[in-house]
Structure formats: C-alpha cells, structure tokens
CSV table of C-alpha atoms in Angstrom, one decimal:
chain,number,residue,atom,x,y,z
A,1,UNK,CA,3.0,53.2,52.0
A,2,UNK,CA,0.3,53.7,49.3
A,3,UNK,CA,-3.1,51.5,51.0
A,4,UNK,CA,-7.2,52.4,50.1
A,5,UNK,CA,-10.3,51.5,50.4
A,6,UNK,CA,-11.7,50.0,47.5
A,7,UNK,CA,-14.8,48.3,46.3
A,8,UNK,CA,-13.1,45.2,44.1
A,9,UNK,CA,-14.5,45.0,40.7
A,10,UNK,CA,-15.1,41.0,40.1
A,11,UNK,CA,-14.6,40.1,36.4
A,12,UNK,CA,-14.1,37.0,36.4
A,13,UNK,CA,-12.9,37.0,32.5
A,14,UNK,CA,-9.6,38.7,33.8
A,15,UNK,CA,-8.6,35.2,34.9
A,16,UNK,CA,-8.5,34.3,31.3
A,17,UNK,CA,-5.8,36.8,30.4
A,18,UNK,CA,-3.3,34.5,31.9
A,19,UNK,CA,-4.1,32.4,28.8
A,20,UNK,CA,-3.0,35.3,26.6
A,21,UNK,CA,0.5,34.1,24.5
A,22,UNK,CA,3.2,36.4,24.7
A,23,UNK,CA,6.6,36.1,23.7
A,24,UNK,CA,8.2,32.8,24.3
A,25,UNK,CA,5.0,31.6,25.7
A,26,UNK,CA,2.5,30.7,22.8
A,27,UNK,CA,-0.1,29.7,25.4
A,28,UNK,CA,0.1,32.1,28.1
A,29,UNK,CA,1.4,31.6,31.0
A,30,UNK,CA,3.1,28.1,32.4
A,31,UNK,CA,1.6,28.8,35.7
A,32,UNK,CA,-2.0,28.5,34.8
A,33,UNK,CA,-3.3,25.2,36.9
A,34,UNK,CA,0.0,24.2,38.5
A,35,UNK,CA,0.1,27.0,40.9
A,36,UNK,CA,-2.8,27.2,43.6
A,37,UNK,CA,-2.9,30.9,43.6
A,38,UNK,CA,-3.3,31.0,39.8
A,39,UNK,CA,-5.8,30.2,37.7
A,40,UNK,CA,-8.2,28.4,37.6
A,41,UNK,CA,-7.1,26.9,41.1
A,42,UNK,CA,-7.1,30.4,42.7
A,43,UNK,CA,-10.3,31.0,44.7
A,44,UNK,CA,-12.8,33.5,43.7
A,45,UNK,CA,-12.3,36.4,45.7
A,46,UNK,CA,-16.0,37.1,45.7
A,47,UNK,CA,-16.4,33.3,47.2
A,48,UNK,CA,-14.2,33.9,50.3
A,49,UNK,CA,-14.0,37.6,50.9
A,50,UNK,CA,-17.0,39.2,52.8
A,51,UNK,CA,-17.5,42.2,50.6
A,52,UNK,CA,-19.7,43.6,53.1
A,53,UNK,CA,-16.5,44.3,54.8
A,54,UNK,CA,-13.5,47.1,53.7
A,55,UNK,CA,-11.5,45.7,51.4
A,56,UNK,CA,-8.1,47.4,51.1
A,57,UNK,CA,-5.8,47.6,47.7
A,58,UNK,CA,-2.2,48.0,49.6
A,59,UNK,CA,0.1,49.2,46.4
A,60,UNK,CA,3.2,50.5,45.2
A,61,UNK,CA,4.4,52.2,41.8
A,62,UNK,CA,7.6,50.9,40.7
A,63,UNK,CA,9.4,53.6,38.2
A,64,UNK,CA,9.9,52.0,35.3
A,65,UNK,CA,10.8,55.1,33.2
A,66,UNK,CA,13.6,55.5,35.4
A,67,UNK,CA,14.4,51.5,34.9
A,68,UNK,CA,14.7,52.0,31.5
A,69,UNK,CA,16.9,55.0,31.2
A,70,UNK,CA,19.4,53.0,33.7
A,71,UNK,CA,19.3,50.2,31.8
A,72,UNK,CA,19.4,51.9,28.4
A,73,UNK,CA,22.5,53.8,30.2
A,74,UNK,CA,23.9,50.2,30.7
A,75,UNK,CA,23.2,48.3,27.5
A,76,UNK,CA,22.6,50.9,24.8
A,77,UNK,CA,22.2,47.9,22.3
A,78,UNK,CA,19.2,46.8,23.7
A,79,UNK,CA,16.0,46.3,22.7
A,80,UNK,CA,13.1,47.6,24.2
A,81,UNK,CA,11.6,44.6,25.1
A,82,UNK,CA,14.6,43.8,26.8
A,83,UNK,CA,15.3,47.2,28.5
A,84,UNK,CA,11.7,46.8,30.0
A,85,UNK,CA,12.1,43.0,30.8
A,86,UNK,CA,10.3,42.4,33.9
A,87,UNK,CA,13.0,39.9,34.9
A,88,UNK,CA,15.2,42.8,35.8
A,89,UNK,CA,12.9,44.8,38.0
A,90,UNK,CA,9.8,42.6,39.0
A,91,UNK,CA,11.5,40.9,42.2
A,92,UNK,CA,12.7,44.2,43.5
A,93,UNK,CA,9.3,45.6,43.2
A,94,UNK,CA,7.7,42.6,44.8
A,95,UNK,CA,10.1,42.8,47.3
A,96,UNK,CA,9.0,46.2,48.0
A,97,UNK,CA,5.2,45.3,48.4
A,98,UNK,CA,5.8,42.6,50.0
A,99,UNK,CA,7.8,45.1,52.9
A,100,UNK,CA,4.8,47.5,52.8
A,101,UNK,CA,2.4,44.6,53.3
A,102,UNK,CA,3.9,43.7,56.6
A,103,UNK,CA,4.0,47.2,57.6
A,104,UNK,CA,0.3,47.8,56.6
A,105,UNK,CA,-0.6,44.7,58.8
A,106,UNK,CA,1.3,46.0,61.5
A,107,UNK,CA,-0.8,49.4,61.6
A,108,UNK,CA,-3.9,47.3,61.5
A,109,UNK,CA,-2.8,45.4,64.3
A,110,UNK,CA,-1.8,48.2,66.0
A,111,UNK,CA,-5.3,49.6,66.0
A,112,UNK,CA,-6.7,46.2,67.2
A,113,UNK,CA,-7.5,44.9,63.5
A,114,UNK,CA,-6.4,41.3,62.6
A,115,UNK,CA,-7.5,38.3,60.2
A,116,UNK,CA,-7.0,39.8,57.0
A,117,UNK,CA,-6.6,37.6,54.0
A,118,UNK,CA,-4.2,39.1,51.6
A,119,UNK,CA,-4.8,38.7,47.6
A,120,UNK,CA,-1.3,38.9,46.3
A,121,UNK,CA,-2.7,38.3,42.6
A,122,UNK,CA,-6.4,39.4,42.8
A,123,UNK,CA,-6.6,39.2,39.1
A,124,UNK,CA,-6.5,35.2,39.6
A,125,UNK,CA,-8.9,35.8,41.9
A,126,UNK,CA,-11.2,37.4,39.2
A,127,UNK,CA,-10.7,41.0,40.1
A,128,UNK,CA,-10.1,43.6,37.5
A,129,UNK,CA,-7.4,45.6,39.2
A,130,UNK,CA,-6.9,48.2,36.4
A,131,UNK,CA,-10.9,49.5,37.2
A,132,UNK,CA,-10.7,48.5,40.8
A,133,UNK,CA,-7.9,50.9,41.1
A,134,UNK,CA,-9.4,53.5,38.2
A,135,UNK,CA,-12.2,53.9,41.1
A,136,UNK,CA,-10.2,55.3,43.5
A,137,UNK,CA,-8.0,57.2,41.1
A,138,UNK,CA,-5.0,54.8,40.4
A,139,UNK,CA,-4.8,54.6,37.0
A,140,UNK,CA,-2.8,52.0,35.7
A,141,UNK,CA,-1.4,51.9,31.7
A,142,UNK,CA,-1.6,48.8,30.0
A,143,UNK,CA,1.5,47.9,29.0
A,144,UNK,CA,3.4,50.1,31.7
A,145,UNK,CA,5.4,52.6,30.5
A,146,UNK,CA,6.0,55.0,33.2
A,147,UNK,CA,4.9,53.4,36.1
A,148,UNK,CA,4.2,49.3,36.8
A,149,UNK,CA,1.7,48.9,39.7
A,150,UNK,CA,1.7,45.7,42.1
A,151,UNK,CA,-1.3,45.6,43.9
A,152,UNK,CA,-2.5,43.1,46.4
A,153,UNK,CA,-6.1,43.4,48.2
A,154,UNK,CA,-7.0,42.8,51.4
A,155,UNK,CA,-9.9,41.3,53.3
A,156,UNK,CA,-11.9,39.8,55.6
A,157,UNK,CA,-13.0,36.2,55.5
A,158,UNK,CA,-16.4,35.2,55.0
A,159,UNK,CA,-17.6,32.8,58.0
C-alpha cells in the first residue's frame, strides 16, 4: 500500500481544470457546482487542513498499459480513445484505493492515530497533485499512458 508524507502544493487554479471541455463535454465537467466535493463547493484544503501537521498522499498506480493491450486483445477495432476509456477501468482502480485507504487508517489507528480527514479529489480542493507528488518522486504523465494515479491526501483538521 503506496502512502507518504507530503507537503501539498495549493494552486488553487487547478480547480479550474474541471472547466476544461473534453470530448462530449464542451464545458468541462457536469459535476462542477452540483457535487459538494467538486468545485467550487469543495473546501479549500488549505482552509481546513492544519498544514502544520503531516499530511499524507495514500496512492495507487493503476496499469493502464496493460489495460490497453487487454482491451486491444478484445476489440482490435477500437480506437484509442476508447481502448483507454476511463469508464472501463476507473471504478476498479477507485475500488482499489478506496481498499488501501481503509487499510492505511487502520495502521494509523493501530499506532494510536485517529481524526484524519481524507481528500479523495484534492485537486477540487486546490492541490496540484501532479507537483505534490513530483516532490516526493511520483511522477505522474499527463495524459496517462503507462500508469494512471489516484491519489487522495490525508489530514488533520484545523480547530
């Protein structure tokens, strides 16, 4: 179970790539302000974590090379943005963090640490994730390729 340390990079423009268009979405995402952990309803993460406090990135690295090659194996006639649709491989993945969470809180609680709040989309938060995680030697591509990261951070609360 991949977890660190980190110091989270706040950028509070990454917020705005939700607004990016992509395909079949000509202004970004539908989630932007119907969803409270998405922008701009999600909290700062500056505003409620005490950064004076670890902060931990608990991650995993889905292989989507190896996604691709099984799907290409499966549907030769695909396209590549279809082979690498995240519809086919982003629940799993989640899924999986979602598992290592709860096992990473249960080694914190098993050395006598509790009350973490858990950032499962920091970026909403307005944490750049691709140079939070460059800091500590994760380096994520943009678009994945090889290897799609989900991180989530973790923190304490600020009284």
């Amino acid at each position: 179970m991949p977890s660190v340390l980190v110091t989270p990079v706040i950028d509070l423009s990454v917020r705005d790539l939700c607004r990016k268009p992509y395909p079949g979405h000509p202004f970004g995402c539908p989630n932007w302000g119907r969803r409270d952990t998405c922008p701009p309803r999600a909290p700062r993460f500056d505003r409620v974590i005490d950064l004076a406090k670890p902060v931990w990135a608990i991650y995993n690295a889905f292989d989507l090379a190896g996604h691709v090659d099984r799907m290409r194996e499966a549907h030769p006639d695909w396209s590549w943005r279809q082979l690498v649709c995240c519809l086919y491989w982003q629940k799993g993945a989640r899924n999986t963090l979602e598992a290592e969470l709860a096992q990473w809180l249960f080694q914190r609680a098993a050395l006598g640490e509790s009350g973490y709040q858990i950032f499962r989309v920091p970026e909403a938060c307005g944490v750049n994730v691709t140079e939070t995680m460059a800091s500590v030697g994760v380096h994520l591509e943009w678009p994945p390729i090889r290897v799609a990261y989900q991180v989530a951070l973790a923190g304490t609360a600020k009284e």
